[in-house]
């Protein structure tokens, strides 16, 4: 409903400004014939400020799309009413400024917008906290390197290729909580592969790690 109305941006802008100016000028003129000049000024300023600025901006800032869709037919009528005046002005603006205005956000602005949704998760927004975390993480990928996701070899839980896979070691692996465990030969820096923790679950007897070993690449 909204897209066809806002497609011609300058025509819509001219229409709304013409209607706004007409309403602001007509109200004090109308009241001037009913009450004193000072009374007309006070009442018109109060009504315009309250119903033309404060309330619309407060409500539309939160429910702008819904209200815009509901009032789209009314705006269409106003466009046709103001067309003789608004159209020439809009074409002049198209000629001077161009007829396409695309608002693009920078990466930091998008992240801030997503963070705002995360802060309001569960308070009426449709994005959950986990979803906003994933989106924000994706926006930060260009600023991160593989080193940010790596774990130093000295802090890594690894096992020797000749270690027996008994119940105690399976329990220890499960307690570590890793999905994959590096396997080394003779020294921890000599990584020769890895094992999938999920593959350890069916084993209850003694097995050597090479029966579960997957080849991997390692850079010192």
mmCIF file with all atom_site columns, C-alpha atoms in Angstrom:
data_model
loop_
_atom_site.group_PDB
_atom_site.id
_atom_site.type_symbol
_atom_site.label_atom_id
_atom_site.label_alt_id
_atom_site.label_comp_id
_atom_site.label_asym_id
_atom_site.label_entity_id
_atom_site.label_seq_id
_atom_site.pdbx_PDB_ins_code
_atom_site.Cartn_x
_atom_site.Cartn_y
_atom_site.Cartn_z
_atom_site.occupancy
_atom_site.B_iso_or_equiv
_atom_site.pdbx_formal_charge
_atom_site.auth_seq_id
_atom_site.auth_comp_id
_atom_site.auth_asym_id
_atom_site.auth_atom_id
_atom_site.pdbx_PDB_model_num
ATOM 1   C CA . UNK A 1 1   ? 0.000   0.000   0.000   1.00 0.00 ? 1   UNK A CA 1
ATOM 2   C CA . UNK A 1 2   ? 2.771   2.435   0.862   1.00 0.00 ? 2   UNK A CA 1
ATOM 3   C CA . UNK A 1 3   ? 5.218   1.725   -1.961  1.00 0.00 ? 3   UNK A CA 1
ATOM 4   C CA . UNK A 1 4   ? 3.062   3.095   -4.823  1.00 0.00 ? 4   UNK A CA 1
ATOM 5   C CA . UNK A 1 5   ? 2.452   6.285   -2.826  1.00 0.00 ? 5   UNK A CA 1
ATOM 6   C CA . UNK A 1 6   ? 6.102   6.959   -1.975  1.00 0.00 ? 6   UNK A CA 1
ATOM 7   C CA . UNK A 1 7   ? 7.379   5.922   -5.407  1.00 0.00 ? 7   UNK A CA 1
ATOM 8   C CA . UNK A 1 8   ? 7.196   9.552   -6.582  1.00 0.00 ? 8   UNK A CA 1
ATOM 9   C CA . UNK A 1 9   ? 8.922   11.068  -3.600  1.00 0.00 ? 9   UNK A CA 1
ATOM 10  C CA . UNK A 1 10  ? 8.942   14.721  -4.633  1.00 0.00 ? 10  UNK A CA 1
ATOM 11  C CA . UNK A 1 11  ? 5.268   14.665  -5.616  1.00 0.00 ? 11  UNK A CA 1
ATOM 12  C CA . UNK A 1 12  ? 4.367   13.190  -2.237  1.00 0.00 ? 12  UNK A CA 1
ATOM 13  C CA . UNK A 1 13  ? 6.561   15.703  -0.422  1.00 0.00 ? 13  UNK A CA 1
ATOM 14  C CA . UNK A 1 14  ? 5.030   18.670  -2.244  1.00 0.00 ? 14  UNK A CA 1
ATOM 15  C CA . UNK A 1 15  ? 1.504   17.386  -1.610  1.00 0.00 ? 15  UNK A CA 1
ATOM 16  C CA . UNK A 1 16  ? 2.028   16.941  2.124   1.00 0.00 ? 16  UNK A CA 1
ATOM 17  C CA . UNK A 1 17  ? 3.729   20.319  2.509   1.00 0.00 ? 17  UNK A CA 1
ATOM 18  C CA . UNK A 1 18  ? 0.984   22.102  0.570   1.00 0.00 ? 18  UNK A CA 1
ATOM 19  C CA . UNK A 1 19  ? -1.724  20.472  2.702   1.00 0.00 ? 19  UNK A CA 1
ATOM 20  C CA . UNK A 1 20  ? 0.196   21.221  5.882   1.00 0.00 ? 20  UNK A CA 1
ATOM 21  C CA . UNK A 1 21  ? 0.674   24.880  4.955   1.00 0.00 ? 21  UNK A CA 1
ATOM 22  C CA . UNK A 1 22  ? -2.984  25.220  3.940   1.00 0.00 ? 22  UNK A CA 1
ATOM 23  C CA . UNK A 1 23  ? -4.175  23.756  7.250   1.00 0.00 ? 23  UNK A CA 1
ATOM 24  C CA . UNK A 1 24  ? -1.866  25.945  9.319   1.00 0.00 ? 24  UNK A CA 1
ATOM 25  C CA . UNK A 1 25  ? -2.969  29.100  7.499   1.00 0.00 ? 25  UNK A CA 1
ATOM 26  C CA . UNK A 1 26  ? -6.675  28.267  7.330   1.00 0.00 ? 26  UNK A CA 1
ATOM 27  C CA . UNK A 1 27  ? -7.170  27.517  11.026  1.00 0.00 ? 27  UNK A CA 1
ATOM 28  C CA . UNK A 1 28  ? -6.310  30.981  12.439  1.00 0.00 ? 28  UNK A CA 1
ATOM 29  C CA . UNK A 1 29  ? -8.219  32.686  9.605   1.00 0.00 ? 29  UNK A CA 1
ATOM 30  C CA . UNK A 1 30  ? -11.293 30.595  10.432  1.00 0.00 ? 30  UNK A CA 1
ATOM 31  C CA . UNK A 1 31  ? -10.993 31.254  14.176  1.00 0.00 ? 31  UNK A CA 1
ATOM 32  C CA . UNK A 1 32  ? -10.427 34.963  13.651  1.00 0.00 ? 32  UNK A CA 1
ATOM 33  C CA . UNK A 1 33  ? -14.044 35.358  12.574  1.00 0.00 ? 33  UNK A CA 1
ATOM 34  C CA . UNK A 1 34  ? -15.296 33.645  15.734  1.00 0.00 ? 34  UNK A CA 1
ATOM 35  C CA . UNK A 1 35  ? -13.065 34.977  18.516  1.00 0.00 ? 35  UNK A CA 1
ATOM 36  C CA . UNK A 1 36  ? -10.511 37.713  19.111  1.00 0.00 ? 36  UNK A CA 1
ATOM 37  C CA . UNK A 1 37  ? -7.204  37.790  17.241  1.00 0.00 ? 37  UNK A CA 1
ATOM 38  C CA . UNK A 1 38  ? -5.175  36.796  20.302  1.00 0.00 ? 38  UNK A CA 1
ATOM 39  C CA . UNK A 1 39  ? -7.561  33.967  21.059  1.00 0.00 ? 39  UNK A CA 1
ATOM 40  C CA . UNK A 1 40  ? -7.331  32.726  17.466  1.00 0.00 ? 40  UNK A CA 1
ATOM 41  C CA . UNK A 1 41  ? -3.533  32.749  17.635  1.00 0.00 ? 41  UNK A CA 1
ATOM 42  C CA . UNK A 1 42  ? -3.377  30.901  20.965  1.00 0.00 ? 42  UNK A CA 1
ATOM 43  C CA . UNK A 1 43  ? -5.927  28.255  19.989  1.00 0.00 ? 43  UNK A CA 1
ATOM 44  C CA . UNK A 1 44  ? -4.490  27.674  16.510  1.00 0.00 ? 44  UNK A CA 1
ATOM 45  C CA . UNK A 1 45  ? -0.915  27.394  17.787  1.00 0.00 ? 45  UNK A CA 1
ATOM 46  C CA . UNK A 1 46  ? -1.999  24.981  20.522  1.00 0.00 ? 46  UNK A CA 1
ATOM 47  C CA . UNK A 1 47  ? -4.050  22.779  18.192  1.00 0.00 ? 47  UNK A CA 1
ATOM 48  C CA . UNK A 1 48  ? -1.401  22.727  15.455  1.00 0.00 ? 48  UNK A CA 1
ATOM 49  C CA . UNK A 1 49  ? 1.377   21.962  17.931  1.00 0.00 ? 49  UNK A CA 1
ATOM 50  C CA . UNK A 1 50  ? -0.615  19.223  19.655  1.00 0.00 ? 50  UNK A CA 1
ATOM 51  C CA . UNK A 1 51  ? -2.408  17.522  16.756  1.00 0.00 ? 51  UNK A CA 1
ATOM 52  C CA . UNK A 1 52  ? -0.038  18.485  13.947  1.00 0.00 ? 52  UNK A CA 1
ATOM 53  C CA . UNK A 1 53  ? 3.334   17.878  15.568  1.00 0.00 ? 53  UNK A CA 1
ATOM 54  C CA . UNK A 1 54  ? 3.521   16.221  18.990  1.00 0.00 ? 54  UNK A CA 1
ATOM 55  C CA . UNK A 1 55  ? 0.899   13.460  18.706  1.00 0.00 ? 55  UNK A CA 1
ATOM 56  C CA . UNK A 1 56  ? 1.594   12.469  15.068  1.00 0.00 ? 56  UNK A CA 1
ATOM 57  C CA . UNK A 1 57  ? 5.355   12.311  15.552  1.00 0.00 ? 57  UNK A CA 1
ATOM 58  C CA . UNK A 1 58  ? 5.053   10.397  18.824  1.00 0.00 ? 58  UNK A CA 1
ATOM 59  C CA . UNK A 1 59  ? 2.664   7.799   17.402  1.00 0.00 ? 59  UNK A CA 1
ATOM 60  C CA . UNK A 1 60  ? 4.166   7.494   13.922  1.00 0.00 ? 60  UNK A CA 1
ATOM 61  C CA . UNK A 1 61  ? 7.703   7.077   15.209  1.00 0.00 ? 61  UNK A CA 1
ATOM 62  C CA . UNK A 1 62  ? 6.631   3.713   16.662  1.00 0.00 ? 62  UNK A CA 1
ATOM 63  C CA . UNK A 1 63  ? 3.848   2.613   14.305  1.00 0.00 ? 63  UNK A CA 1
ATOM 64  C CA . UNK A 1 64  ? 4.799   4.521   11.161  1.00 0.00 ? 64  UNK A CA 1
ATOM 65  C CA . UNK A 1 65  ? 4.332   1.699   8.639   1.00 0.00 ? 65  UNK A CA 1
ATOM 66  C CA . UNK A 1 66  ? 0.957   0.599   9.990   1.00 0.00 ? 66  UNK A CA 1
ATOM 67  C CA . UNK A 1 67  ? -0.408  4.154   10.084  1.00 0.00 ? 67  UNK A CA 1
ATOM 68  C CA . UNK A 1 68  ? 1.054   4.926   6.668   1.00 0.00 ? 68  UNK A CA 1
ATOM 69  C CA . UNK A 1 69  ? -0.620  1.866   5.158   1.00 0.00 ? 69  UNK A CA 1
ATOM 70  C CA . UNK A 1 70  ? -3.961  2.768   6.742   1.00 0.00 ? 70  UNK A CA 1
ATOM 71  C CA . UNK A 1 71  ? -3.840  6.376   5.503   1.00 0.00 ? 71  UNK A CA 1
ATOM 72  C CA . UNK A 1 72  ? -2.472  5.593   2.034   1.00 0.00 ? 72  UNK A CA 1
ATOM 73  C CA . UNK A 1 73  ? -5.923  5.994   0.363   1.00 0.00 ? 73  UNK A CA 1
ATOM 74  C CA . UNK A 1 74  ? -6.345  9.419   2.002   1.00 0.00 ? 74  UNK A CA 1
ATOM 75  C CA . UNK A 1 75  ? -2.908  10.482  0.783   1.00 0.00 ? 75  UNK A CA 1
ATOM 76  C CA . UNK A 1 76  ? -3.808  9.372   -2.750  1.00 0.00 ? 76  UNK A CA 1
ATOM 77  C CA . UNK A 1 77  ? -6.834  11.672  -2.674  1.00 0.00 ? 77  UNK A CA 1
ATOM 78  C CA . UNK A 1 78  ? -4.699  14.564  -1.432  1.00 0.00 ? 78  UNK A CA 1
ATOM 79  C CA . UNK A 1 79  ? -2.192  13.940  -4.227  1.00 0.00 ? 79  UNK A CA 1
ATOM 80  C CA . UNK A 1 80  ? -4.944  14.261  -6.843  1.00 0.00 ? 80  UNK A CA 1
ATOM 81  C CA . UNK A 1 81  ? -6.397  17.364  -5.189  1.00 0.00 ? 81  UNK A CA 1
ATOM 82  C CA . UNK A 1 82  ? -3.019  19.109  -5.042  1.00 0.00 ? 82  UNK A CA 1
ATOM 83  C CA . UNK A 1 83  ? -1.792  17.702  -8.360  1.00 0.00 ? 83  UNK A CA 1
ATOM 84  C CA . UNK A 1 84  ? -2.093  20.945  -10.414 1.00 0.00 ? 84  UNK A CA 1
ATOM 85  C CA . UNK A 1 85  ? 0.228   22.754  -8.002  1.00 0.00 ? 85  UNK A CA 1
ATOM 86  C CA . UNK A 1 86  ? 2.339   19.904  -6.637  1.00 0.00 ? 86  UNK A CA 1
ATOM 87  C CA . UNK A 1 87  ? 3.205   18.245  -9.957  1.00 0.00 ? 87  UNK A CA 1
ATOM 88  C CA . UNK A 1 88  ? 5.107   21.178  -11.560 1.00 0.00 ? 88  UNK A CA 1
ATOM 89  C CA . UNK A 1 89  ? 7.071   21.754  -8.362  1.00 0.00 ? 89  UNK A CA 1
ATOM 90  C CA . UNK A 1 90  ? 7.890   18.046  -8.057  1.00 0.00 ? 90  UNK A CA 1
ATOM 91  C CA . UNK A 1 91  ? 9.115   17.886  -11.658 1.00 0.00 ? 91  UNK A CA 1
ATOM 92  C CA . UNK A 1 92  ? 11.363  20.876  -11.017 1.00 0.00 ? 92  UNK A CA 1
ATOM 93  C CA . UNK A 1 93  ? 12.811  19.096  -7.972  1.00 0.00 ? 93  UNK A CA 1
ATOM 94  C CA . UNK A 1 94  ? 13.309  15.945  -10.052 1.00 0.00 ? 94  UNK A CA 1
ATOM 95  C CA . UNK A 1 95  ? 15.215  17.982  -12.598 1.00 0.00 ? 95  UNK A CA 1
ATOM 96  C CA . UNK A 1 96  ? 17.416  19.708  -10.035 1.00 0.00 ? 96  UNK A CA 1
ATOM 97  C CA . UNK A 1 97  ? 17.968  16.899  -7.510  1.00 0.00 ? 97  UNK A CA 1
ATOM 98  C CA . UNK A 1 98  ? 17.124  13.736  -9.405  1.00 0.00 ? 98  UNK A CA 1
ATOM 99  C CA . UNK A 1 99  ? 14.077  11.540  -8.987  1.00 0.00 ? 99  UNK A CA 1
ATOM 100 C CA . UNK A 1 100 ? 15.745  8.779   -6.962  1.00 0.00 ? 100 UNK A CA 1
ATOM 101 C CA . UNK A 1 101 ? 16.801  9.130   -3.364  1.00 0.00 ? 101 UNK A CA 1
ATOM 102 C CA . UNK A 1 102 ? 18.043  5.915   -1.765  1.00 0.00 ? 102 UNK A CA 1
ATOM 103 C CA . UNK A 1 103 ? 18.884  6.041   1.935   1.00 0.00 ? 103 UNK A CA 1
ATOM 104 C CA . UNK A 1 104 ? 21.828  3.713   2.521   1.00 0.00 ? 104 UNK A CA 1
ATOM 105 C CA . UNK A 1 105 ? 23.157  2.895   5.975   1.00 0.00 ? 105 UNK A CA 1
ATOM 106 C CA . UNK A 1 106 ? 26.798  2.446   6.804   1.00 0.00 ? 106 UNK A CA 1
ATOM 107 C CA . UNK A 1 107 ? 27.897  -0.748  8.516   1.00 0.00 ? 107 UNK A CA 1
ATOM 108 C CA . UNK A 1 108 ? 28.164  0.928   11.929  1.00 0.00 ? 108 UNK A CA 1
ATOM 109 C CA . UNK A 1 109 ? 24.694  2.451   11.548  1.00 0.00 ? 109 UNK A CA 1
ATOM 110 C CA . UNK A 1 110 ? 23.199  -0.919  10.637  1.00 0.00 ? 110 UNK A CA 1
ATOM 111 C CA . UNK A 1 111 ? 24.847  -2.521  13.664  1.00 0.00 ? 111 UNK A CA 1
ATOM 112 C CA . UNK A 1 112 ? 23.481  0.207   15.936  1.00 0.00 ? 112 UNK A CA 1
ATOM 113 C CA . UNK A 1 113 ? 20.003  -0.336  14.488  1.00 0.00 ? 113 UNK A CA 1
ATOM 114 C CA . UNK A 1 114 ? 20.278  -4.087  15.066  1.00 0.00 ? 114 UNK A CA 1
ATOM 115 C CA . UNK A 1 115 ? 21.519  -3.512  18.629  1.00 0.00 ? 115 UNK A CA 1
ATOM 116 C CA . UNK A 1 116 ? 18.454  -1.359  19.287  1.00 0.00 ? 116 UNK A CA 1
ATOM 117 C CA . UNK A 1 117 ? 16.252  -4.270  18.209  1.00 0.00 ? 117 UNK A CA 1
ATOM 118 C CA . UNK A 1 118 ? 18.219  -6.538  20.527  1.00 0.00 ? 118 UNK A CA 1
ATOM 119 C CA . UNK A 1 119 ? 17.656  -4.198  23.472  1.00 0.00 ? 119 UNK A CA 1
ATOM 120 C CA . UNK A 1 120 ? 13.908  -4.232  22.752  1.00 0.00 ? 120 UNK A CA 1
ATOM 121 C CA . UNK A 1 121 ? 13.671  -8.018  22.230  1.00 0.00 ? 121 UNK A CA 1
ATOM 122 C CA . UNK A 1 122 ? 10.463  -9.345  23.739  1.00 0.00 ? 122 UNK A CA 1
ATOM 123 C CA . UNK A 1 123 ? 8.937   -5.859  24.017  1.00 0.00 ? 123 UNK A CA 1
ATOM 124 C CA . UNK A 1 124 ? 7.022   -5.858  20.755  1.00 0.00 ? 124 UNK A CA 1
ATOM 125 C CA . UNK A 1 125 ? 9.828   -6.358  18.262  1.00 0.00 ? 125 UNK A CA 1
ATOM 126 C CA . UNK A 1 126 ? 9.836   -9.326  15.910  1.00 0.00 ? 126 UNK A CA 1
ATOM 127 C CA . UNK A 1 127 ? 13.576  -10.055 16.196  1.00 0.00 ? 127 UNK A CA 1
ATOM 128 C CA . UNK A 1 128 ? 14.774  -12.211 19.083  1.00 0.00 ? 128 UNK A CA 1
ATOM 129 C CA . UNK A 1 129 ? 17.955  -11.548 21.017  1.00 0.00 ? 129 UNK A CA 1
ATOM 130 C CA . UNK A 1 130 ? 19.705  -14.510 19.352  1.00 0.00 ? 130 UNK A CA 1
ATOM 131 C CA . UNK A 1 131 ? 18.759  -13.261 15.883  1.00 0.00 ? 131 UNK A CA 1
ATOM 132 C CA . UNK A 1 132 ? 20.113  -9.781  16.553  1.00 0.00 ? 132 UNK A CA 1
ATOM 133 C CA . UNK A 1 133 ? 23.326  -11.312 17.925  1.00 0.00 ? 133 UNK A CA 1
ATOM 134 C CA . UNK A 1 134 ? 23.801  -13.342 14.720  1.00 0.00 ? 134 UNK A CA 1
ATOM 135 C CA . UNK A 1 135 ? 23.119  -10.320 12.488  1.00 0.00 ? 135 UNK A CA 1
ATOM 136 C CA . UNK A 1 136 ? 25.474  -8.085  14.472  1.00 0.00 ? 136 UNK A CA 1
ATOM 137 C CA . UNK A 1 137 ? 28.163  -10.769 14.326  1.00 0.00 ? 137 UNK A CA 1
ATOM 138 C CA . UNK A 1 138 ? 27.820  -11.034 10.546  1.00 0.00 ? 138 UNK A CA 1
ATOM 139 C CA . UNK A 1 139 ? 28.245  -7.257  10.212  1.00 0.00 ? 139 UNK A CA 1
ATOM 140 C CA . UNK A 1 140 ? 31.495  -7.446  12.193  1.00 0.00 ? 140 UNK A CA 1
ATOM 141 C CA . UNK A 1 141 ? 33.059  -10.187 10.054  1.00 0.00 ? 141 UNK A CA 1
ATOM 142 C CA . UNK A 1 142 ? 34.924  -7.782  7.763   1.00 0.00 ? 142 UNK A CA 1
ATOM 143 C CA . UNK A 1 143 ? 36.795  -6.368  10.760  1.00 0.00 ? 143 UNK A CA 1
ATOM 144 C CA . UNK A 1 144 ? 37.814  -9.788  12.115  1.00 0.00 ? 144 UNK A CA 1
ATOM 145 C CA . UNK A 1 145 ? 40.544  -12.214 11.114  1.00 0.00 ? 145 UNK A CA 1
ATOM 146 C CA . UNK A 1 146 ? 40.989  -15.945 11.601  1.00 0.00 ? 146 UNK A CA 1
ATOM 147 C CA . UNK A 1 147 ? 43.154  -15.151 14.604  1.00 0.00 ? 147 UNK A CA 1
ATOM 148 C CA . UNK A 1 148 ? 40.134  -13.786 16.475  1.00 0.00 ? 148 UNK A CA 1
ATOM 149 C CA . UNK A 1 149 ? 38.492  -17.223 16.343  1.00 0.00 ? 149 UNK A CA 1
ATOM 150 C CA . UNK A 1 150 ? 41.619  -19.295 17.018  1.00 0.00 ? 150 UNK A CA 1
ATOM 151 C CA . UNK A 1 151 ? 42.677  -20.828 20.322  1.00 0.00 ? 151 UNK A CA 1
ATOM 152 C CA . UNK A 1 152 ? 46.392  -20.866 21.235  1.00 0.00 ? 152 UNK A CA 1
ATOM 153 C CA . UNK A 1 153 ? 47.858  -24.367 21.038  1.00 0.00 ? 153 UNK A CA 1
ATOM 154 C CA . UNK A 1 154 ? 48.979  -24.041 24.669  1.00 0.00 ? 154 UNK A CA 1
ATOM 155 C CA . UNK A 1 155 ? 45.344  -23.631 25.746  1.00 0.00 ? 155 UNK A CA 1
ATOM 156 C CA . UNK A 1 156 ? 44.011  -26.426 23.547  1.00 0.00 ? 156 UNK A CA 1
ATOM 157 C CA . UNK A 1 157 ? 42.787  -29.733 24.948  1.00 0.00 ? 157 UNK A CA 1
ATOM 158 C CA . UNK A 1 158 ? 44.436  -32.415 22.818  1.00 0.00 ? 158 UNK A CA 1
ATOM 159 C CA . UNK A 1 159 ? 45.294  -36.120 23.096  1.00 0.00 ? 159 UNK A CA 1
ATOM 160 C CA . UNK A 1 160 ? 48.190  -38.280 21.997  1.00 0.00 ? 160 UNK A CA 1
ATOM 161 C CA . UNK A 1 161 ? 47.688  -40.661 19.087  1.00 0.00 ? 161 UNK A CA 1
ATOM 162 C CA . UNK A 1 162 ? 48.661  -43.640 21.290  1.00 0.00 ? 162 UNK A CA 1
ATOM 163 C CA . UNK A 1 163 ? 46.290  -42.843 24.141  1.00 0.00 ? 163 UNK A CA 1
ATOM 164 C CA . UNK A 1 164 ? 43.663  -45.480 24.823  1.00 0.00 ? 164 UNK A CA 1
ATOM 165 C CA . UNK A 1 165 ? 40.058  -44.410 24.526  1.00 0.00 ? 165 UNK A CA 1
ATOM 166 C CA . UNK A 1 166 ? 38.642  -45.750 27.796  1.00 0.00 ? 166 UNK A CA 1
ATOM 167 C CA . UNK A 1 167 ? 35.661  -44.646 29.860  1.00 0.00 ? 167 UNK A CA 1
ATOM 168 C CA . UNK A 1 168 ? 37.643  -42.174 31.954  1.00 0.00 ? 168 UNK A CA 1
ATOM 169 C CA . UNK A 1 169 ? 38.999  -40.361 28.922  1.00 0.00 ? 169 UNK A CA 1
ATOM 170 C CA . UNK A 1 170 ? 35.594  -40.315 27.256  1.00 0.00 ? 170 UNK A CA 1
ATOM 171 C CA . UNK A 1 171 ? 34.205  -38.738 30.419  1.00 0.00 ? 171 UNK A CA 1
ATOM 172 C CA . UNK A 1 172 ? 37.020  -36.164 30.412  1.00 0.00 ? 172 UNK A CA 1
ATOM 173 C CA . UNK A 1 173 ? 36.370  -35.321 26.761  1.00 0.00 ? 173 UNK A CA 1
ATOM 174 C CA . UNK A 1 174 ? 32.665  -34.858 27.473  1.00 0.00 ? 174 UNK A CA 1
ATOM 175 C CA . UNK A 1 175 ? 33.452  -32.584 30.422  1.00 0.00 ? 175 UNK A CA 1
ATOM 176 C CA . UNK A 1 176 ? 35.612  -30.361 28.204  1.00 0.00 ? 176 UNK A CA 1
ATOM 177 C CA . UNK A 1 177 ? 32.581  -29.697 26.021  1.00 0.00 ? 177 UNK A CA 1
ATOM 178 C CA . UNK A 1 178 ? 34.394  -29.544 22.670  1.00 0.00 ? 178 UNK A CA 1
ATOM 179 C CA . UNK A 1 179 ? 32.873  -30.973 19.502  1.00 0.00 ? 179 UNK A CA 1
ATOM 180 C CA . UNK A 1 180 ? 36.329  -31.831 18.112  1.00 0.00 ? 180 UNK A CA 1
ATOM 181 C CA . UNK A 1 181 ? 39.559  -32.777 19.842  1.00 0.00 ? 181 UNK A CA 1
ATOM 182 C CA . UNK A 1 182 ? 42.989  -32.388 18.175  1.00 0.00 ? 182 UNK A CA 1
ATOM 183 C CA . UNK A 1 183 ? 45.238  -35.445 18.070  1.00 0.00 ? 183 UNK A CA 1
ATOM 184 C CA . UNK A 1 184 ? 49.025  -35.053 18.183  1.00 0.00 ? 184 UNK A CA 1
ATOM 185 C CA . UNK A 1 185 ? 52.046  -37.296 17.776  1.00 0.00 ? 185 UNK A CA 1
ATOM 186 C CA . UNK A 1 186 ? 54.738  -37.170 20.490  1.00 0.00 ? 186 UNK A CA 1
ATOM 187 C CA . UNK A 1 187 ? 54.331  -33.438 21.199  1.00 0.00 ? 187 UNK A CA 1
ATOM 188 C CA . UNK A 1 188 ? 51.236  -31.153 21.303  1.00 0.00 ? 188 UNK A CA 1
ATOM 189 C CA . UNK A 1 189 ? 52.525  -28.903 18.522  1.00 0.00 ? 189 UNK A CA 1
ATOM 190 C CA . UNK A 1 190 ? 52.653  -31.825 16.091  1.00 0.00 ? 190 UNK A CA 1
ATOM 191 C CA . UNK A 1 191 ? 48.947  -32.024 15.255  1.00 0.00 ? 191 UNK A CA 1
ATOM 192 C CA . UNK A 1 192 ? 48.171  -34.885 12.869  1.00 0.00 ? 192 UNK A CA 1
ATOM 193 C CA . UNK A 1 193 ? 44.379  -34.910 12.924  1.00 0.00 ? 193 UNK A CA 1
ATOM 194 C CA . UNK A 1 194 ? 41.280  -34.603 15.055  1.00 0.00 ? 194 UNK A CA 1
ATOM 195 C CA . UNK A 1 195 ? 38.445  -36.723 16.356  1.00 0.00 ? 195 UNK A CA 1
ATOM 196 C CA . UNK A 1 196 ? 34.744  -35.979 16.465  1.00 0.00 ? 196 UNK A CA 1
ATOM 197 C CA . UNK A 1 197 ? 33.452  -36.189 20.013  1.00 0.00 ? 197 UNK A CA 1
ATOM 198 C CA . UNK A 1 198 ? 30.136  -37.515 18.743  1.00 0.00 ? 198 UNK A CA 1
ATOM 199 C CA . UNK A 1 199 ? 32.020  -40.537 17.407  1.00 0.00 ? 199 UNK A CA 1
ATOM 200 C CA . UNK A 1 200 ? 33.327  -41.427 20.857  1.00 0.00 ? 200 UNK A CA 1
ATOM 201 C CA . UNK A 1 201 ? 29.919  -42.024 22.407  1.00 0.00 ? 201 UNK A CA 1
ATOM 202 C CA . UNK A 1 202 ? 29.297  -45.605 21.156  1.00 0.00 ? 202 UNK A CA 1
ATOM 203 C CA . UNK A 1 203 ? 32.685  -46.835 22.391  1.00 0.00 ? 203 UNK A CA 1
ATOM 204 C CA . UNK A 1 204 ? 32.925  -48.437 25.795  1.00 0.00 ? 204 UNK A CA 1
ATOM 205 C CA . UNK A 1 205 ? 35.921  -50.776 25.350  1.00 0.00 ? 205 UNK A CA 1
ATOM 206 C CA . UNK A 1 206 ? 39.541  -49.789 24.756  1.00 0.00 ? 206 UNK A CA 1
ATOM 207 C CA . UNK A 1 207 ? 40.206  -48.247 21.358  1.00 0.00 ? 207 UNK A CA 1
ATOM 208 C CA . UNK A 1 208 ? 43.087  -46.249 19.996  1.00 0.00 ? 208 UNK A CA 1
ATOM 209 C CA . UNK A 1 209 ? 42.409  -42.790 18.641  1.00 0.00 ? 209 UNK A CA 1
ATOM 210 C CA . UNK A 1 210 ? 43.682  -43.632 15.182  1.00 0.00 ? 210 UNK A CA 1
ATOM 211 C CA . UNK A 1 211 ? 40.482  -45.647 14.639  1.00 0.00 ? 211 UNK A CA 1
ATOM 212 C CA . UNK A 1 212 ? 38.492  -42.387 14.847  1.00 0.00 ? 212 UNK A CA 1
ATOM 213 C CA . UNK A 1 213 ? 41.104  -40.030 13.466  1.00 0.00 ? 213 UNK A CA 1
ATOM 214 C CA . UNK A 1 214 ? 40.186  -37.479 10.778  1.00 0.00 ? 214 UNK A CA 1
ATOM 215 C CA . UNK A 1 215 ? 42.916  -35.809 8.752   1.00 0.00 ? 215 UNK A CA 1
ATOM 216 C CA . UNK A 1 216 ? 43.263  -32.078 9.322   1.00 0.00 ? 216 UNK A CA 1
ATOM 217 C CA . UNK A 1 217 ? 45.599  -29.232 8.434   1.00 0.00 ? 217 UNK A CA 1
ATOM 218 C CA . UNK A 1 218 ? 47.677  -27.478 11.043  1.00 0.00 ? 218 UNK A CA 1
ATOM 219 C CA . UNK A 1 219 ? 49.820  -24.352 10.850  1.00 0.00 ? 219 UNK A CA 1
ATOM 220 C CA . UNK A 1 220 ? 52.400  -23.757 13.535  1.00 0.00 ? 220 UNK A CA 1
#
